């Protein structure tokens, strides 16, 4: 639970990777700059993890609890292998069936669509897993914390993904440059499909916390082969077909994952909807501003960076308005975290 040390370790690794990448690129190492940056990041992260923990006894070989370790490691390792294979498959198919350019466009599209999750939820699992585990050890139900977490996550993730879809053109232009404009439709399609991934960050920690790691493996055995078949079939119809296939793949994965979670916590579909409907309203209000700008300009989604900033400002205002109108729990959390005295109390009185 030493999240400050974890943040310091991860930040140091990222800084080392960035410094090595830039330095070697300037020295002419080309694409090998990234390879050596991975090495540098791993070394820095490993040394700091060992140095800051100062618990060297944990590296002493031991066979205590080896059965549980083998069972968990076997299930978890097999699951990781299945998902890594599934994640790598689109690049292999696109590079083989279409072209390397198609694989590159798909890679960049996914990278941009993953930014909201990495920025908003990147460290969530580090907090969620020990929190859920502590609740499970106390014999408490994880149902309500799970539903509460769904509500908070969707209030952040859904608006961010919708704004990303609406402002994909200026965002791609800013992050990648105008030579990557071909990735814009991919970003828009994948961002919409990613709306169904709202439970993904929670499903793994909640199942591990209740000792159902075997169900994580069973879930992977179901979703990975089906997803591979769908994506493989779509690859023969082009890059956009692969992106559109995610509109089937991600909802299917979400349905299977939630089905396994519901088996252990007896959660109804209506209860899940009750936990997230306010977030859906918040997302709709958030995206109304950027869509109004796009419609007013009348040139499609190809808007300038200045106009995109105006649309982003409207999105932020709409997001806060949506939280207030729906009485969303996230606004309460936000106000309680403000350093301004009385902010949380004002919100409670106003509700």
Short mmCIF file of C-alpha atoms in Angstrom, two decimals:
data_model
loop_
_atom_site.label_atom_id
_atom_site.label_comp_id
_atom_site.label_asym_id
_atom_site.label_seq_id
_atom_site.Cartn_x
_atom_site.Cartn_y
_atom_site.Cartn_z
CA UNK A 1 0.00 0.00 0.00
CA UNK A 2 3.03 2.32 -0.26
CA UNK A 3 1.65 4.16 -3.27
CA UNK A 4 4.06 7.07 -2.89
CA UNK A 5 7.02 4.75 -3.45
CA UNK A 6 5.25 3.08 -6.38
CA UNK A 7 4.67 6.48 -7.97
CA UNK A 8 8.31 7.42 -7.48
CA UNK A 9 9.49 4.14 -9.04
CA UNK A 10 7.18 4.39 -12.05
CA UNK A 11 7.97 8.06 -12.61
CA UNK A 12 11.71 7.40 -12.46
CA UNK A 13 11.37 4.57 -14.97
CA UNK A 14 9.39 6.79 -17.35
CA UNK A 15 11.90 9.62 -17.02
CA UNK A 16 14.79 7.25 -17.70
CA UNK A 17 13.04 5.85 -20.78
CA UNK A 18 12.33 9.32 -22.14
CA UNK A 19 15.87 10.55 -21.50
CA UNK A 20 17.49 7.53 -23.15
CA UNK A 21 15.12 7.61 -26.12
CA UNK A 22 15.74 11.29 -26.86
CA UNK A 23 19.49 11.11 -26.24
CA UNK A 24 20.07 8.06 -28.43
CA UNK A 25 17.80 9.38 -31.16
CA UNK A 26 19.85 12.57 -31.30
CA UNK A 27 22.99 10.43 -31.56
CA UNK A 28 21.57 8.58 -34.57
CA UNK A 29 20.48 5.29 -33.01
CA UNK A 30 17.13 5.47 -34.87
CA UNK A 31 14.54 2.85 -33.79
CA UNK A 32 17.07 1.17 -31.49
CA UNK A 33 16.65 4.19 -29.22
CA UNK A 34 13.34 2.74 -28.06
CA UNK A 35 14.82 -0.71 -27.45
CA UNK A 36 17.60 0.64 -25.24
CA UNK A 37 15.07 2.91 -23.50
CA UNK A 38 13.09 -0.18 -22.47
CA UNK A 39 16.27 -1.66 -21.03
CA UNK A 40 17.10 1.53 -19.14
CA UNK A 41 13.56 1.80 -17.76
CA UNK A 42 13.60 -1.82 -16.59
CA UNK A 43 16.98 -1.41 -14.87
CA UNK A 44 16.00 1.81 -13.09
CA UNK A 45 12.62 0.42 -12.04
CA UNK A 46 14.15 -2.84 -10.77
CA UNK A 47 16.93 -1.18 -8.80
CA UNK A 48 14.59 1.33 -7.17
CA UNK A 49 12.02 -1.36 -6.33
CA UNK A 50 14.68 -3.38 -4.50
CA UNK A 51 16.39 -0.37 -2.95
CA UNK A 52 13.26 1.34 -1.61
CA UNK A 53 11.66 -1.80 -0.20
CA UNK A 54 14.78 -2.86 1.77
CA UNK A 55 13.05 -6.19 2.39
CA UNK A 56 15.70 -8.40 0.89
CA UNK A 57 14.40 -11.43 2.79
CA UNK A 58 11.55 -11.76 0.29
CA UNK A 59 14.08 -13.04 -2.27
CA UNK A 60 14.97 -16.02 -0.07
CA UNK A 61 13.85 -19.24 -1.78
CA UNK A 62 10.96 -20.95 -0.01
CA UNK A 63 8.47 -23.71 -0.74
CA UNK A 64 5.87 -22.47 1.75
CA UNK A 65 2.49 -22.34 0.03
CA UNK A 66 3.94 -23.65 -3.21
CA UNK A 67 0.69 -25.30 -4.28
CA UNK A 68 -1.22 -22.04 -4.16
CA UNK A 69 1.65 -20.23 -5.88
CA UNK A 70 1.78 -22.77 -8.72
CA UNK A 71 -2.00 -22.70 -9.15
CA UNK A 72 -2.18 -18.90 -9.21
CA UNK A 73 0.91 -18.54 -11.39
CA UNK A 74 -0.29 -21.18 -13.82
CA UNK A 75 -3.73 -19.66 -14.29
CA UNK A 76 -2.42 -16.10 -14.36
CA UNK A 77 0.44 -16.92 -16.73
CA UNK A 78 -1.78 -18.81 -19.14
CA UNK A 79 -4.27 -15.94 -19.11
CA UNK A 80 -1.53 -13.41 -19.86
CA UNK A 81 -0.25 -15.56 -22.70
CA UNK A 82 -3.71 -15.76 -24.27
CA UNK A 83 -4.28 -12.03 -24.05
CA UNK A 84 -0.80 -11.16 -25.35
CA UNK A 85 -1.42 -13.41 -28.34
CA UNK A 86 -4.80 -11.78 -28.94
CA UNK A 87 -3.29 -8.26 -28.69
CA UNK A 88 -0.46 -9.05 -31.13
CA UNK A 89 -2.66 -10.78 -33.69
CA UNK A 90 -4.11 -7.68 -35.43
CA UNK A 91 -0.63 -6.31 -36.14
CA UNK A 92 0.49 -9.64 -37.60
CA UNK A 93 -2.63 -10.00 -39.73
CA UNK A 94 -2.61 -6.43 -41.00
CA UNK A 95 1.09 -6.56 -41.81
CA UNK A 96 0.71 -9.90 -43.58
CA UNK A 97 -2.65 -9.47 -45.35
CA UNK A 98 -2.67 -5.74 -46.05
CA UNK A 99 0.54 -3.77 -45.52
CA UNK A 100 2.94 -2.49 -42.91
CA UNK A 101 1.31 0.93 -43.27
CA UNK A 102 -2.04 -0.55 -42.20
CA UNK A 103 -0.41 -2.16 -39.16
CA UNK A 104 1.21 1.14 -38.26
CA UNK A 105 -2.07 3.06 -38.57
CA UNK A 106 -3.87 0.51 -36.42
CA UNK A 107 -1.11 0.65 -33.80
CA UNK A 108 -1.23 4.45 -33.60
CA UNK A 109 -5.03 4.42 -33.44
CA UNK A 110 -5.04 2.04 -30.49
CA UNK A 111 -2.29 4.01 -28.79
CA UNK A 112 -4.33 7.22 -28.90
CA UNK A 113 -7.54 5.49 -27.80
CA UNK A 114 -5.73 4.02 -24.80
CA UNK A 115 -4.63 7.45 -23.57
CA UNK A 116 -7.81 8.12 -21.52
CA UNK A 117 -7.43 4.80 -19.71
CA UNK A 118 -3.71 5.28 -19.13
CA UNK A 119 -4.12 8.86 -17.90
CA UNK A 120 -7.30 8.35 -15.87
CA UNK A 121 -7.11 4.69 -14.82
CA UNK A 122 -3.43 3.89 -15.26
CA UNK A 123 -2.73 3.35 -11.57
CA UNK A 124 -6.20 2.18 -10.63
CA UNK A 125 -5.39 -1.51 -10.36
CA UNK A 126 -2.58 -0.77 -7.89
CA UNK A 127 -5.18 0.72 -5.54
CA UNK A 128 -8.22 -1.38 -6.39
CA UNK A 129 -6.64 -4.81 -5.91
CA UNK A 130 -5.38 -4.30 -2.33
CA UNK A 131 -8.58 -2.44 -1.41
CA UNK A 132 -10.81 -5.24 -2.68
CA UNK A 133 -8.53 -7.85 -1.09
CA UNK A 134 -8.79 -6.13 2.30
CA UNK A 135 -12.59 -6.11 2.04
CA UNK A 136 -12.63 -9.80 1.08
CA UNK A 137 -10.37 -10.76 4.02
CA UNK A 138 -12.80 -9.02 6.36
CA UNK A 139 -15.60 -11.17 4.96
CA UNK A 140 -17.42 -8.18 3.49
CA UNK A 141 -19.32 -8.17 0.21
CA UNK A 142 -17.57 -6.54 -2.74
CA UNK A 143 -20.83 -5.90 -4.55
CA UNK A 144 -21.43 -2.29 -3.48
CA UNK A 145 -17.76 -1.18 -3.77
CA UNK A 146 -17.71 -2.72 -7.26
CA UNK A 147 -20.86 -0.88 -8.33
CA UNK A 148 -19.60 2.39 -6.82
CA UNK A 149 -16.32 2.01 -8.68
CA UNK A 150 -18.18 1.41 -11.96
CA UNK A 151 -20.04 4.68 -11.46
CA UNK A 152 -16.86 6.66 -10.77
CA UNK A 153 -14.89 5.10 -13.64
CA UNK A 154 -17.60 5.63 -16.25
CA UNK A 155 -18.02 9.27 -15.24
CA UNK A 156 -14.39 9.79 -16.24
CA UNK A 157 -13.91 7.29 -19.06
CA UNK A 158 -17.07 7.74 -21.12
CA UNK A 159 -16.88 11.54 -21.50
CA UNK A 160 -13.15 11.32 -22.32
CA UNK A 161 -13.70 8.71 -25.05
CA UNK A 162 -16.59 10.61 -26.63
CA UNK A 163 -14.59 13.84 -26.70
CA UNK A 164 -11.66 11.91 -28.17
CA UNK A 165 -13.92 10.60 -30.96
CA UNK A 166 -15.29 14.07 -31.72
CA UNK A 167 -11.90 15.80 -31.65
CA UNK A 168 -9.88 12.95 -33.15
CA UNK A 169 -8.64 15.04 -36.09
CA UNK A 170 -6.98 17.85 -34.08
CA UNK A 171 -5.75 15.39 -31.43
CA UNK A 172 -4.03 13.23 -34.05
CA UNK A 173 -2.64 16.35 -35.69
CA UNK A 174 -1.22 17.53 -32.36
CA UNK A 175 0.19 14.21 -31.13
CA UNK A 176 1.33 12.54 -34.35
CA UNK A 177 1.44 15.21 -37.06
CA UNK A 178 -0.51 15.75 -40.27
CA UNK A 179 1.15 12.75 -41.94
CA UNK A 180 -0.98 10.50 -39.70
CA UNK A 181 -4.41 11.88 -40.63
CA UNK A 182 -5.33 8.46 -42.01
CA UNK A 183 -5.57 7.19 -38.43
CA UNK A 184 -8.46 9.54 -37.54
CA UNK A 185 -11.31 7.19 -38.60
CA UNK A 186 -9.63 4.35 -36.70
CA UNK A 187 -9.46 6.47 -33.55
CA UNK A 188 -13.12 7.42 -33.83
CA UNK A 189 -14.31 3.85 -34.32
CA UNK A 190 -12.13 2.35 -31.59
CA UNK A 191 -13.03 5.13 -29.13
CA UNK A 192 -16.73 4.35 -29.53
CA UNK A 193 -16.08 0.61 -29.17
CA UNK A 194 -14.01 1.28 -26.02
CA UNK A 195 -17.08 2.67 -24.26
CA UNK A 196 -17.97 -0.95 -23.50
CA UNK A 197 -14.67 -1.55 -21.70
CA UNK A 198 -15.79 0.32 -18.58
CA UNK A 199 -15.52 -2.73 -16.30
CA UNK A 200 -12.20 -4.10 -17.56
CA UNK A 201 -10.02 -2.41 -14.92
CA UNK A 202 -12.22 -3.80 -12.13
CA UNK A 203 -12.90 -7.36 -13.22
CA UNK A 204 -9.38 -8.71 -12.71
CA UNK A 205 -8.82 -7.33 -9.18
CA UNK A 206 -12.29 -8.30 -7.96
CA UNK A 207 -11.95 -11.89 -9.20
CA UNK A 208 -8.44 -12.22 -7.76
CA UNK A 209 -9.62 -10.79 -4.44
CA UNK A 210 -12.29 -13.46 -4.03
CA UNK A 211 -9.93 -16.26 -5.10
CA UNK A 212 -11.50 -16.85 -8.52
CA UNK A 213 -8.33 -16.62 -10.62
CA UNK A 214 -9.43 -19.81 -12.40
CA UNK A 215 -12.45 -17.89 -13.73
CA UNK A 216 -10.11 -15.28 -15.19
CA UNK A 217 -8.49 -18.07 -17.19
CA UNK A 218 -11.87 -19.50 -18.21
CA UNK A 219 -12.97 -16.07 -19.37
CA UNK A 220 -9.83 -15.77 -21.49
CA UNK A 221 -10.47 -19.21 -22.99
CA UNK A 222 -13.85 -17.96 -24.17
CA UNK A 223 -13.18 -14.41 -25.30
CA UNK A 224 -9.75 -14.76 -26.91
CA UNK A 225 -10.54 -17.46 -29.52
CA UNK A 226 -13.85 -15.80 -30.47
CA UNK A 227 -12.19 -12.38 -30.72
CA UNK A 228 -9.38 -13.81 -32.83
CA UNK A 229 -11.85 -15.36 -35.29
CA UNK A 230 -13.78 -12.09 -35.65
CA UNK A 231 -10.67 -9.97 -36.16
CA UNK A 232 -9.13 -12.47 -38.57
CA UNK A 233 -12.26 -12.49 -40.72
CA UNK A 234 -12.39 -8.68 -40.69
CA UNK A 235 -8.72 -8.34 -41.72
CA UNK A 236 -9.55 -9.63 -45.22
CA UNK A 237 -11.87 -6.65 -45.72
CA UNK A 238 -9.40 -3.92 -44.81
CA UNK A 239 -8.16 -1.79 -41.95
CA UNK A 240 -11.47 -0.11 -41.16
CA UNK A 241 -13.18 -3.49 -41.07
CA UNK A 242 -10.76 -4.53 -38.32
CA UNK A 243 -11.59 -1.37 -36.40
CA UNK A 244 -15.33 -1.96 -36.87
CA UNK A 245 -14.90 -5.54 -35.67
CA UNK A 246 -14.02 -4.13 -32.25
CA UNK A 247 -17.63 -2.94 -32.03
CA UNK A 248 -18.42 -6.65 -31.71
CA UNK A 249 -15.31 -7.84 -29.91
CA UNK A 250 -15.22 -5.38 -26.99
CA UNK A 251 -18.95 -5.64 -26.10
CA UNK A 252 -18.65 -9.43 -26.28
CA UNK A 253 -15.64 -9.39 -23.96
CA UNK A 254 -17.47 -7.05 -21.58
CA UNK A 255 -20.55 -9.28 -21.50
CA UNK A 256 -18.53 -12.43 -20.75
CA UNK A 257 -16.45 -10.66 -18.09
CA UNK A 258 -19.49 -9.22 -16.33
CA UNK A 259 -21.19 -12.60 -16.48
CA UNK A 260 -18.32 -14.18 -14.54
CA UNK A 261 -18.30 -11.33 -12.01
CA UNK A 262 -22.07 -11.55 -11.55
CA UNK A 263 -21.78 -15.26 -10.73
CA UNK A 264 -19.73 -14.46 -7.63
CA UNK A 265 -21.42 -11.27 -6.43
CA UNK A 266 -25.03 -11.81 -7.57
CA UNK A 267 -25.31 -8.50 -9.39
CA UNK A 268 -28.30 -7.88 -11.67
CA UNK A 269 -28.04 -6.12 -14.98
CA UNK A 270 -30.44 -3.45 -13.70
CA UNK A 271 -28.13 -2.84 -10.75
CA UNK A 272 -25.24 -2.26 -13.15
CA UNK A 273 -27.39 0.16 -15.14
CA UNK A 274 -28.39 1.95 -11.93
CA UNK A 275 -24.70 2.37 -11.13
CA UNK A 276 -23.78 3.91 -14.49
CA UNK A 277 -26.82 5.74 -15.86
CA UNK A 278 -25.77 9.04 -14.31
CA UNK A 279 -22.42 8.67 -16.05
CA UNK A 280 -24.24 8.15 -19.36
CA UNK A 281 -26.10 11.43 -18.83
CA UNK A 282 -22.85 13.18 -17.88
CA UNK A 283 -21.19 11.85 -21.04
CA UNK A 284 -24.10 13.04 -23.22
CA UNK A 285 -23.96 16.54 -21.76
CA UNK A 286 -20.15 16.62 -22.05
CA UNK A 287 -20.11 15.76 -25.76
CA UNK A 288 -22.90 18.20 -26.67
CA UNK A 289 -20.50 21.18 -26.66
CA UNK A 290 -17.85 19.67 -28.98
CA UNK A 291 -20.55 18.36 -31.33
CA UNK A 292 -22.14 21.82 -31.47
CA UNK A 293 -18.77 23.30 -32.47
CA UNK A 294 -18.28 20.65 -35.17
CA UNK A 295 -21.80 21.20 -36.56
CA UNK A 296 -21.47 24.99 -36.44
CA UNK A 297 -18.18 24.95 -38.34
CA UNK A 298 -19.69 22.70 -40.97
CA UNK A 299 -16.44 21.17 -42.20
CA UNK A 300 -16.86 17.77 -40.59
CA UNK A 301 -14.46 16.76 -37.86
CA UNK A 302 -11.49 18.49 -39.50
CA UNK A 303 -11.33 21.48 -37.18
CA UNK A 304 -8.34 23.58 -36.26
CA UNK A 305 -6.46 23.30 -32.98
CA UNK A 306 -7.79 26.67 -31.75
CA UNK A 307 -11.39 25.63 -32.36
CA UNK A 308 -10.63 22.28 -30.78
CA UNK A 309 -9.49 24.05 -27.63
CA UNK A 310 -12.79 25.92 -27.54
CA UNK A 311 -14.63 22.61 -27.96
CA UNK A 312 -12.55 21.06 -25.17
CA UNK A 313 -13.40 23.97 -22.87
CA UNK A 314 -17.10 23.45 -23.60
CA UNK A 315 -16.66 19.75 -22.91
CA UNK A 316 -15.08 20.46 -19.51
CA UNK A 317 -17.89 22.86 -18.61
CA UNK A 318 -20.48 20.34 -19.78
CA UNK A 319 -18.83 17.60 -17.73
CA UNK A 320 -19.03 19.65 -14.53
CA UNK A 321 -22.60 20.65 -15.35
CA UNK A 322 -23.54 17.03 -15.95
CA UNK A 323 -22.03 15.96 -12.62
CA UNK A 324 -23.99 18.69 -10.84
CA UNK A 325 -27.32 18.04 -12.59
CA UNK A 326 -27.19 14.30 -11.95
CA UNK A 327 -25.88 14.59 -8.40
CA UNK A 328 -23.09 12.24 -9.37
CA UNK A 329 -20.97 10.70 -6.62
CA UNK A 330 -17.82 11.77 -8.46
CA UNK A 331 -18.58 15.42 -7.78
CA UNK A 332 -18.83 14.66 -4.08
CA UNK A 333 -15.46 12.91 -4.22
CA UNK A 334 -14.03 15.81 -6.17
CA UNK A 335 -15.28 18.42 -3.71
CA UNK A 336 -14.01 16.44 -0.73
CA UNK A 337 -10.58 16.39 -2.32
CA UNK A 338 -10.44 20.13 -2.83
CA UNK A 339 -8.11 22.05 -0.50
CA UNK A 340 -10.74 24.78 -0.23
CA UNK A 341 -12.32 24.67 3.20
CA UNK A 342 -16.03 24.01 3.15
CA UNK A 343 -16.23 22.87 -0.49
CA UNK A 344 -17.53 19.41 0.37
CA UNK A 345 -19.96 20.81 2.90
CA UNK A 346 -21.30 23.29 0.36
CA UNK A 347 -21.97 20.48 -2.10
CA UNK A 348 -23.81 18.38 0.47
CA UNK A 349 -25.99 21.34 1.45
CA UNK A 350 -26.66 22.17 -2.20
CA UNK A 351 -27.79 18.59 -2.92
#
